[in-house]
Short mmCIF file of C-alpha atoms and ligand atoms in Angstrom, two decimals:
data_model
loop_
_atom_site.label_atom_id
_atom_site.label_comp_id
_atom_site.label_asym_id
_atom_site.label_seq_id
_atom_site.Cartn_x
_atom_site.Cartn_y
_atom_site.Cartn_z
CA MET A 1 -129.21 126.54 -66.76
CA THR A 2 -131.12 129.25 -68.64
CA ARG A 3 -133.79 127.86 -71.04
CA ASN A 4 -133.41 128.81 -74.62
CA PRO A 5 -136.18 131.29 -75.07
CA PHE A 6 -135.98 131.01 -78.93
CA ILE A 7 -137.67 127.48 -78.55
CA TYR A 8 -141.30 128.18 -78.82
CA SER A 9 -144.25 125.91 -78.23
CA GLU A 10 -145.47 125.42 -81.85
CA PRO A 11 -147.44 126.33 -83.48
CA LEU A 12 -146.65 130.04 -83.14
CA TYR A 13 -148.57 132.74 -84.86
CA ARG A 14 -148.13 136.46 -85.09
CA PRO A 15 -149.84 139.12 -87.33
CA PRO A 16 -147.95 139.88 -90.45
CA SER A 17 -147.01 143.37 -89.28
CA GLU A 18 -145.05 141.80 -86.61
CA ALA A 19 -142.75 139.82 -88.82
CA TYR A 20 -139.65 141.52 -87.36
CA SER A 21 -140.69 141.55 -83.83
CA LEU A 22 -139.20 139.72 -80.94
CA ILE A 23 -141.99 137.27 -79.81
CA ILE A 24 -142.43 136.46 -76.18
CA GLN A 25 -144.56 133.65 -75.69
CA ALA A 26 -146.49 134.41 -72.37
CA THR A 27 -149.42 132.12 -72.93
CA TYR A 28 -149.92 128.97 -74.84
CA GLY A 29 -153.22 128.40 -77.11
CA CYS A 30 -156.26 130.46 -77.05
CA SER A 31 -158.53 130.66 -74.01
CA HIS A 32 -161.58 130.55 -76.27
CA ASN A 33 -160.58 128.29 -78.89
CA LYS A 34 -164.23 127.63 -80.29
CA CYS A 35 -164.32 129.70 -83.46
CA SER A 36 -165.78 127.36 -86.19
CA PHE A 37 -163.25 128.38 -88.71
CA CYS A 38 -160.08 128.35 -86.63
CA THR A 39 -157.50 125.47 -86.13
CA MET A 40 -154.78 127.65 -84.98
CA TYR A 41 -154.38 126.32 -81.24
CA LYS A 42 -156.52 123.07 -81.64
CA THR A 43 -153.45 121.14 -80.55
CA LYS A 44 -152.82 123.22 -77.45
CA LYS A 45 -154.34 123.62 -73.97
CA TYR A 46 -154.52 127.30 -72.85
CA VAL A 47 -152.03 127.88 -70.30
CA VAL A 48 -150.59 131.17 -68.70
CA LYS A 49 -146.94 130.41 -68.22
CA PRO A 50 -145.58 131.23 -64.74
CA ILE A 51 -144.13 134.82 -64.39
CA ASP A 52 -140.81 133.56 -63.39
CA GLU A 53 -140.52 131.60 -66.65
CA ILE A 54 -141.60 134.58 -68.69
CA LYS A 55 -138.96 136.66 -67.01
CA ASN A 56 -136.29 134.01 -67.43
CA ASP A 57 -137.32 134.09 -71.11
CA ILE A 58 -136.96 137.95 -71.33
CA ASP A 59 -133.50 137.68 -69.53
CA ALA A 60 -132.28 135.13 -71.95
CA PHE A 61 -133.54 137.24 -75.09
CA ARG A 62 -131.89 140.13 -73.62
CA ILE A 63 -128.49 138.26 -73.64
CA HIS A 64 -129.05 137.37 -77.18
CA LEU A 65 -130.25 140.38 -78.64
CA SER A 66 -128.50 143.76 -78.62
CA TYR A 67 -131.38 145.87 -79.90
CA VAL A 68 -135.15 145.19 -80.18
CA LYS A 69 -137.55 147.63 -81.83
CA ARG A 70 -140.67 145.92 -81.25
CA ILE A 71 -142.09 142.98 -78.97
CA PHE A 72 -145.25 141.07 -79.75
CA ILE A 73 -146.70 138.89 -76.87
CA ALA A 74 -148.11 135.40 -77.94
CA ASP A 75 -150.07 133.22 -78.00
CA GLY A 76 -153.67 133.80 -79.27
CA ASP A 77 -155.16 135.88 -76.47
CA ALA A 78 -152.37 136.68 -74.25
CA PHE A 79 -154.39 139.66 -73.24
CA SER A 80 -156.57 137.26 -70.91
CA MET A 81 -153.65 136.74 -68.56
CA PRO A 82 -154.24 138.11 -65.02
CA THR A 83 -153.95 141.97 -65.08
CA ASP A 84 -151.55 141.93 -62.20
CA MET A 85 -149.20 139.50 -64.20
CA LEU A 86 -149.51 141.31 -67.48
CA ILE A 87 -148.57 144.61 -65.79
CA GLU A 88 -145.48 142.91 -64.03
CA MET A 89 -144.56 141.44 -67.33
CA LEU A 90 -144.88 144.75 -69.33
CA GLY A 91 -142.87 146.36 -66.46
CA TYR A 92 -140.17 143.79 -66.88
CA ILE A 93 -140.06 144.17 -70.54
CA LYS A 94 -139.67 147.87 -70.20
CA LYS A 95 -136.78 147.48 -67.80
CA LYS A 96 -135.00 145.03 -69.86
CA PHE A 97 -135.70 146.44 -73.24
CA PRO A 98 -135.86 150.19 -72.70
CA GLU A 99 -135.23 150.88 -76.44
CA CYS A 100 -138.40 149.05 -77.40
CA GLU A 101 -140.59 151.27 -79.31
CA ARG A 102 -143.78 149.18 -79.45
CA ILE A 103 -145.29 146.32 -77.31
CA SER A 104 -148.39 144.57 -78.78
CA ILE A 105 -150.55 141.52 -78.07
CA TYR A 106 -153.58 139.46 -79.49
CA ALA A 107 -156.77 139.98 -77.57
CA SER A 108 -160.16 138.12 -77.74
CA PRO A 109 -163.39 139.98 -77.08
CA LYS A 110 -163.70 137.87 -73.88
CA SER A 111 -160.26 138.84 -72.57
CA VAL A 112 -161.20 142.48 -72.91
CA LEU A 113 -164.59 142.27 -71.41
CA GLU A 114 -163.21 140.45 -68.44
CA LYS A 115 -161.13 143.44 -67.40
CA THR A 116 -162.30 146.64 -65.92
CA ASP A 117 -161.83 150.05 -67.53
CA GLU A 118 -159.39 150.78 -64.75
CA GLU A 119 -157.44 147.62 -65.54
CA LEU A 120 -157.27 148.60 -69.23
CA ASN A 121 -156.02 152.04 -68.01
CA LEU A 122 -153.39 150.46 -65.88
CA ILE A 123 -152.28 148.06 -68.62
CA LYS A 124 -151.79 150.91 -71.22
CA SER A 125 -149.96 152.93 -68.73
CA ALA A 126 -147.71 149.94 -68.08
CA GLY A 127 -146.55 150.10 -71.97
CA LEU A 128 -148.75 148.04 -73.94
CA GLU A 129 -149.31 150.10 -77.18
CA LEU A 130 -151.26 148.02 -79.77
CA VAL A 131 -154.13 145.50 -79.49
CA TYR A 132 -155.01 143.04 -82.37
CA LEU A 133 -158.49 141.78 -82.39
CA GLY A 134 -160.22 139.57 -84.59
CA ILE A 135 -163.57 141.11 -85.17
CA GLU A 136 -164.14 138.61 -88.22
CA SER A 137 -167.72 140.06 -88.86
CA GLY A 138 -169.94 143.11 -87.84
CA ASP A 139 -173.13 140.88 -88.20
CA SER A 140 -174.45 139.46 -85.31
CA LYS A 141 -175.95 136.35 -87.02
CA THR A 142 -172.69 135.57 -88.61
CA LEU A 143 -170.89 135.95 -85.24
CA LYS A 144 -173.31 133.67 -83.57
CA SER A 145 -172.76 131.08 -86.44
CA ILE A 146 -169.10 131.07 -86.32
CA ARG A 147 -169.16 130.91 -82.39
CA LYS A 148 -167.39 134.04 -81.75
CA GLU A 149 -169.58 134.06 -78.54
CA ILE A 150 -170.38 137.92 -78.90
CA ASP A 151 -172.83 139.89 -80.92
CA SER A 152 -172.00 143.04 -82.92
CA ASP A 153 -173.03 145.40 -80.10
CA GLY A 154 -170.65 143.53 -77.69
CA MET A 155 -167.81 143.84 -80.25
CA ILE A 156 -168.67 147.58 -80.63
CA GLU A 157 -168.27 147.78 -76.69
CA VAL A 158 -165.01 145.89 -76.47
CA CYS A 159 -163.48 148.14 -79.34
CA LYS A 160 -164.72 151.30 -77.79
CA ARG A 161 -163.40 150.37 -74.24
CA LEU A 162 -159.90 149.61 -75.99
CA LYS A 163 -159.97 153.10 -77.78
CA ASN A 164 -161.06 154.84 -74.56
CA ALA A 165 -158.11 153.33 -72.91
CA LYS A 166 -155.91 154.81 -75.84
CA PHE A 167 -154.82 151.68 -77.19
CA THR A 168 -153.84 151.61 -80.93
CA LEU A 169 -156.39 149.19 -82.21
CA SER A 170 -155.81 146.77 -85.07
CA VAL A 171 -158.78 144.71 -86.32
CA THR A 172 -159.40 141.95 -88.89
CA LEU A 173 -162.55 140.90 -90.88
CA ILE A 174 -162.86 137.66 -92.76
CA ALA A 175 -164.06 137.69 -96.48
CA GLY A 176 -165.87 134.57 -97.34
CA ILE A 177 -166.76 133.66 -93.64
CA ASN A 178 -170.39 132.91 -94.60
CA GLY A 179 -169.50 131.23 -98.03
CA GLN A 180 -172.28 131.89 -100.48
CA ASN A 181 -174.95 132.46 -98.09
CA SER A 182 -175.59 135.87 -96.26
CA TRP A 183 -172.57 137.27 -97.58
CA ARG A 184 -174.07 140.82 -98.18
CA GLU A 185 -175.32 141.14 -94.34
CA HIS A 186 -172.05 140.24 -93.30
CA ALA A 187 -170.33 142.55 -95.62
CA VAL A 188 -172.69 145.63 -95.15
CA ASN A 189 -172.80 145.08 -91.35
CA SER A 190 -168.91 144.83 -91.14
CA GLY A 191 -168.54 147.94 -92.90
CA LYS A 192 -171.03 149.65 -90.69
CA LEU A 193 -169.31 148.30 -87.48
CA ILE A 194 -165.95 149.54 -88.64
CA SER A 195 -167.40 152.90 -89.35
CA GLN A 196 -168.65 152.95 -85.70
CA ILE A 197 -165.33 151.91 -83.89
CA GLU A 198 -163.10 153.89 -86.18
CA PRO A 199 -160.09 151.27 -85.45
CA ASP A 200 -156.62 152.49 -86.41
CA TYR A 201 -155.84 149.60 -88.71
CA LEU A 202 -158.20 147.24 -90.60
CA GLY A 203 -157.00 143.97 -92.34
CA ILE A 204 -159.31 141.91 -94.41
CA LEU A 205 -158.37 138.07 -94.70
CA THR A 206 -159.96 135.57 -96.83
CA LEU A 207 -161.25 132.45 -95.36
CA ILE A 208 -159.21 129.35 -95.80
CA ILE A 209 -160.74 126.33 -94.27
CA SER A 210 -158.40 123.84 -93.00
CA PRO A 211 -159.09 120.21 -91.68
CA GLY A 212 -159.80 120.00 -87.96
CA CYS A 213 -162.33 122.94 -87.57
CA GLU A 214 -166.21 122.87 -87.56
CA LEU A 215 -166.47 124.53 -90.91
CA TYR A 216 -164.18 121.88 -92.69
CA ASN A 217 -166.73 119.32 -91.58
CA LYS A 218 -169.64 121.45 -92.79
CA LEU A 219 -167.69 121.82 -96.14
CA ARG A 220 -167.41 118.23 -96.72
CA VAL A 221 -171.16 117.33 -96.14
CA GLY A 222 -172.20 120.13 -98.32
CA GLU A 223 -173.62 122.38 -95.58
CA PHE A 224 -171.05 125.15 -96.40
CA ILE A 225 -170.58 126.32 -99.91
CA GLU A 226 -167.24 128.24 -100.31
CA ALA A 227 -167.27 131.81 -102.00
CA THR A 228 -165.57 131.93 -105.26
CA SER A 229 -162.79 134.44 -105.83
CA LYS A 230 -165.45 136.80 -107.71
CA ASP A 231 -167.72 136.50 -104.61
CA ILE A 232 -164.88 137.48 -102.40
CA LEU A 233 -164.12 140.64 -104.46
CA ASN A 234 -167.77 141.59 -104.26
CA GLU A 235 -167.91 141.08 -100.72
CA ILE A 236 -164.81 143.14 -100.02
CA LYS A 237 -166.32 145.81 -102.23
CA VAL A 238 -169.57 145.95 -100.18
CA ILE A 239 -167.55 146.15 -96.97
CA ILE A 240 -165.49 149.17 -98.33
CA GLU A 241 -168.64 150.93 -99.62
CA ASN A 242 -169.97 150.69 -96.28
CA ILE A 243 -166.98 152.09 -94.44
CA ASP A 244 -167.47 155.80 -93.51
CA VAL A 245 -164.76 157.17 -91.18
CA LYS A 246 -163.47 160.52 -90.39
CA LYS A 247 -160.19 159.78 -88.85
CA PRO A 248 -157.34 158.03 -90.84
CA LEU A 249 -157.74 154.42 -91.02
CA ILE A 250 -154.95 152.23 -92.42
CA PHE A 251 -156.30 149.46 -94.60
CA ARG A 252 -154.64 146.25 -95.92
CA ALA A 253 -156.03 143.05 -97.50
CA ASN A 254 -152.50 141.83 -98.60
CA HIS A 255 -152.31 138.63 -96.52
CA ALA A 256 -151.39 135.59 -98.45
CA SER A 257 -155.01 134.67 -98.26
CA ASN A 258 -156.28 137.37 -100.43
CA TYR A 259 -157.07 137.23 -104.22
CA LEU A 260 -156.36 140.88 -104.73
CA ASN A 261 -153.57 142.84 -102.85
CA LEU A 262 -155.19 146.15 -101.61
CA SER A 263 -153.99 148.66 -99.38
CA GLY A 264 -154.68 152.29 -98.69
CA THR A 265 -155.81 154.68 -96.02
CA PHE A 266 -159.58 155.59 -95.56
CA PRO A 267 -161.08 157.81 -96.01
CA GLU A 268 -159.11 159.34 -99.08
CA ASP A 269 -158.23 156.11 -100.70
CA LYS A 270 -161.91 154.87 -100.63
CA ARG A 271 -162.55 155.45 -104.27
CA PHE A 272 -159.18 154.30 -105.40
CA LEU A 273 -159.59 150.77 -103.54
CA LEU A 274 -163.14 150.44 -105.09
CA ASP A 275 -161.79 151.19 -108.59
CA GLU A 276 -158.98 148.58 -108.07
CA ILE A 277 -161.65 146.15 -107.11
CA ASN A 278 -163.84 146.98 -110.04
CA LEU A 279 -161.00 146.55 -112.50
CA ALA A 280 -160.35 143.32 -111.05
CA LEU A 281 -163.98 142.13 -111.28
CA LYS A 282 -163.98 143.07 -115.05
CA THR A 283 -161.32 140.36 -115.65
CA ALA A 284 -162.76 138.20 -112.92
CA ASP A 285 -163.95 135.18 -114.94
CA GLY A 286 -160.28 134.57 -116.11
CA PHE A 287 -159.19 135.40 -112.66
CA GLU A 288 -161.56 132.87 -111.33
CA LYS A 289 -160.29 130.06 -113.53
CA LYS A 290 -156.65 131.10 -112.70
CA TYR A 291 -157.05 131.11 -108.91
CA ARG A 292 -159.87 129.02 -107.86
CA ARG A 293 -158.97 126.75 -104.99
CA LEU A 294 -159.38 122.90 -105.51
S1 SF4 B 1 -160.46 133.71 -80.69
FE1 SF4 B 1 -158.99 133.80 -82.39
S2 SF4 B 1 -157.48 132.04 -81.81
FE2 SF4 B 1 -159.16 131.95 -80.42
S3 SF4 B 1 -160.51 130.28 -81.65
FE3 SF4 B 1 -161.21 132.39 -82.31
S4 SF4 B 1 -160.05 132.84 -84.15
FE4 SF4 B 1 -158.94 131.22 -83.05
#
């Protein structure tokens, strides 16, 4: 009997921009699973599904779905699956869904570093178009403290290698990741890192601390002090001030976690985005009372 591919191993996450995409769950969990703020895959052991099982899912999706425009490969860093398997899966997707216009995936920095440039080129040629990468911060001290296990130079190398292989690159930063400490270093260095890598898309999320992660334990004993909404606005402002790109960069800070919805395209909307934040900051005291998290 064919397995129902719509029954996913929960929890299942995808980027906001993949809301209407078909999700093919090729791996479970995250091979890194150590970031101090992240609880997404704490209940899952990292597993790469057997290729036959993935192909069965693809076959079953094809039976149920007459038209698929976009496909997202889950879970957390499915890019870490063995290159030959990834290429075989992409070939099978292309064969079964010839109408699909974009295949995308989550990657961790380690999963990129483990692949050679030649492998990256082969994966791109096999049909993978867009890679989502959680940079979180451009500041090496911050990256160390959140257990990302890479410094800012390593992160730049990861991004440049993905760009050299001609992937569309979508990255995220986290506002409030240092709480009320060292936020300026995080903000300045994050803006500078974005300027160096020139990704195609940048999203800024705001830190939400959930039970089950290391940061939650620090919060409970007073070792981590959360940033206020006003701090977050100031932090995003400094990040934006330090972004200097020549090529168009589509920017979004409109995730449910964000206090202020922002969207635009760098470089032309930089002034507009800063004006929006300055306006919000003028009324930030009332804003603070209204939106402060308990
Ligand atoms: S790499 Fe991503 S999914 Fe994995 S632990 Fe870190 S934030 Fe979570």
